[in-house]
Coordinates of C-alpha atoms in Angstrom, one line a residue:
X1 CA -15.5 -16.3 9.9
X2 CA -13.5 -13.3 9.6
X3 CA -14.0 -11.5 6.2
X4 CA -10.7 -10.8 3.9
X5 CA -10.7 -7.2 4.5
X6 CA -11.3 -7.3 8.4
X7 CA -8.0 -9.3 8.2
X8 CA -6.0 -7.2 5.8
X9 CA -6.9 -3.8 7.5
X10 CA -5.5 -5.3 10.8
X11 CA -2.4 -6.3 8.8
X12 CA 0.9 -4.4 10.2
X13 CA 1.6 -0.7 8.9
X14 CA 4.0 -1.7 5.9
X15 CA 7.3 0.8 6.3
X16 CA 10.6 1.3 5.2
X17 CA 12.7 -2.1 5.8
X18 CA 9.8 -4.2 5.2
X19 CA 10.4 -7.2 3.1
X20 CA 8.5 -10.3 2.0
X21 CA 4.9 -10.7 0.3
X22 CA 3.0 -8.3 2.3
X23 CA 5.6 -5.4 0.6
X24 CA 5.7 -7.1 -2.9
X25 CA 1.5 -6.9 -2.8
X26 CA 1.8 -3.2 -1.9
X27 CA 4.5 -2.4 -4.5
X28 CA 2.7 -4.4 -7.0
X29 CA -0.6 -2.1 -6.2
X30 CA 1.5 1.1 -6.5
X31 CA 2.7 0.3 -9.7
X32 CA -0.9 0.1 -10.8
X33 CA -1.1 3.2 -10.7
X34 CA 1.7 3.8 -12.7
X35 CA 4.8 4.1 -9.4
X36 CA 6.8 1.6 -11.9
X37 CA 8.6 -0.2 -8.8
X38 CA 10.5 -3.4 -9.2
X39 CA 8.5 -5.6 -7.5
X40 CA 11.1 -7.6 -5.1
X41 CA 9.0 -7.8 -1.9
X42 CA 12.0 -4.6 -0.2
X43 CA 10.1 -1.4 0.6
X44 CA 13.0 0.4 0.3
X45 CA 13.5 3.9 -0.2
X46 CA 11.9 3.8 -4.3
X47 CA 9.0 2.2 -2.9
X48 CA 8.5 4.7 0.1
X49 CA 9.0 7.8 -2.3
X50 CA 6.3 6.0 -4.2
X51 CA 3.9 5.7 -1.6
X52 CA 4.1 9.1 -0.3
X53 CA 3.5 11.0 -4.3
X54 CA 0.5 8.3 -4.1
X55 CA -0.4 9.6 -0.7
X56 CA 0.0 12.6 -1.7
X57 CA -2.1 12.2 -4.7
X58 CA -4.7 11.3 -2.9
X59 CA -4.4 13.8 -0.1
X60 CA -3.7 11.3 2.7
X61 CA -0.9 11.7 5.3
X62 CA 2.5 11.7 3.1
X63 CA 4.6 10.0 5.7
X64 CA 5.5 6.7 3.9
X65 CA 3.9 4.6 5.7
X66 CA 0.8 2.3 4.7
X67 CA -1.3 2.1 7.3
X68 CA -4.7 1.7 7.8
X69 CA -5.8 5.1 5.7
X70 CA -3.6 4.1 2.8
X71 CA -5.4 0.5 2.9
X72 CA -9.0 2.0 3.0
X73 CA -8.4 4.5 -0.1
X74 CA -6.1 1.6 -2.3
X75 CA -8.7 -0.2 -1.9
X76 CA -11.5 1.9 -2.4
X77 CA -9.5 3.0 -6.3
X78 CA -8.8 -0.3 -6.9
X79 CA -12.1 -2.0 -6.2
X80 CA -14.0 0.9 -7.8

């Protein structure tokens, strides 16, 4: 069987315009870390300014986008 995180990391980049679960998740993650986003599943333009001062942060590729990088190092903060 394929693991959780084999499947997650081969999930879609999540971008601007993305809507549904998959962005709610993300924005929900952010906001662990303090981003304070509505959580309505619309990566709009709060949520990408959010991701790229995390990105930033944590001195990963500022472009807004949350792509495989972005996955590894969430992950890696929020699992510990």
């Amino acid at each position: 069987p394929v693991q959780q995180d084999q499947m997650l990391a081969a999930l879609p980049t999540i971008k601007r315009g993305v809507t549904g679960e998959k962005a709610r998740l993300l924005q929900q993650n952010l906001n662990s870390f303090g981003c304070g986003l509505k959580e309505d599943g619309k990566f709009g333009p709060a949520s990408v300014a959010a991701l790229k001062a995390w990105q930033t942060k944590y001195r990963l590729a500022a472009d807004g986008s949350y792509g495989p990088k972005s996955y590894q190092k969430m992950k890696e903060l929020i699992e510990g």
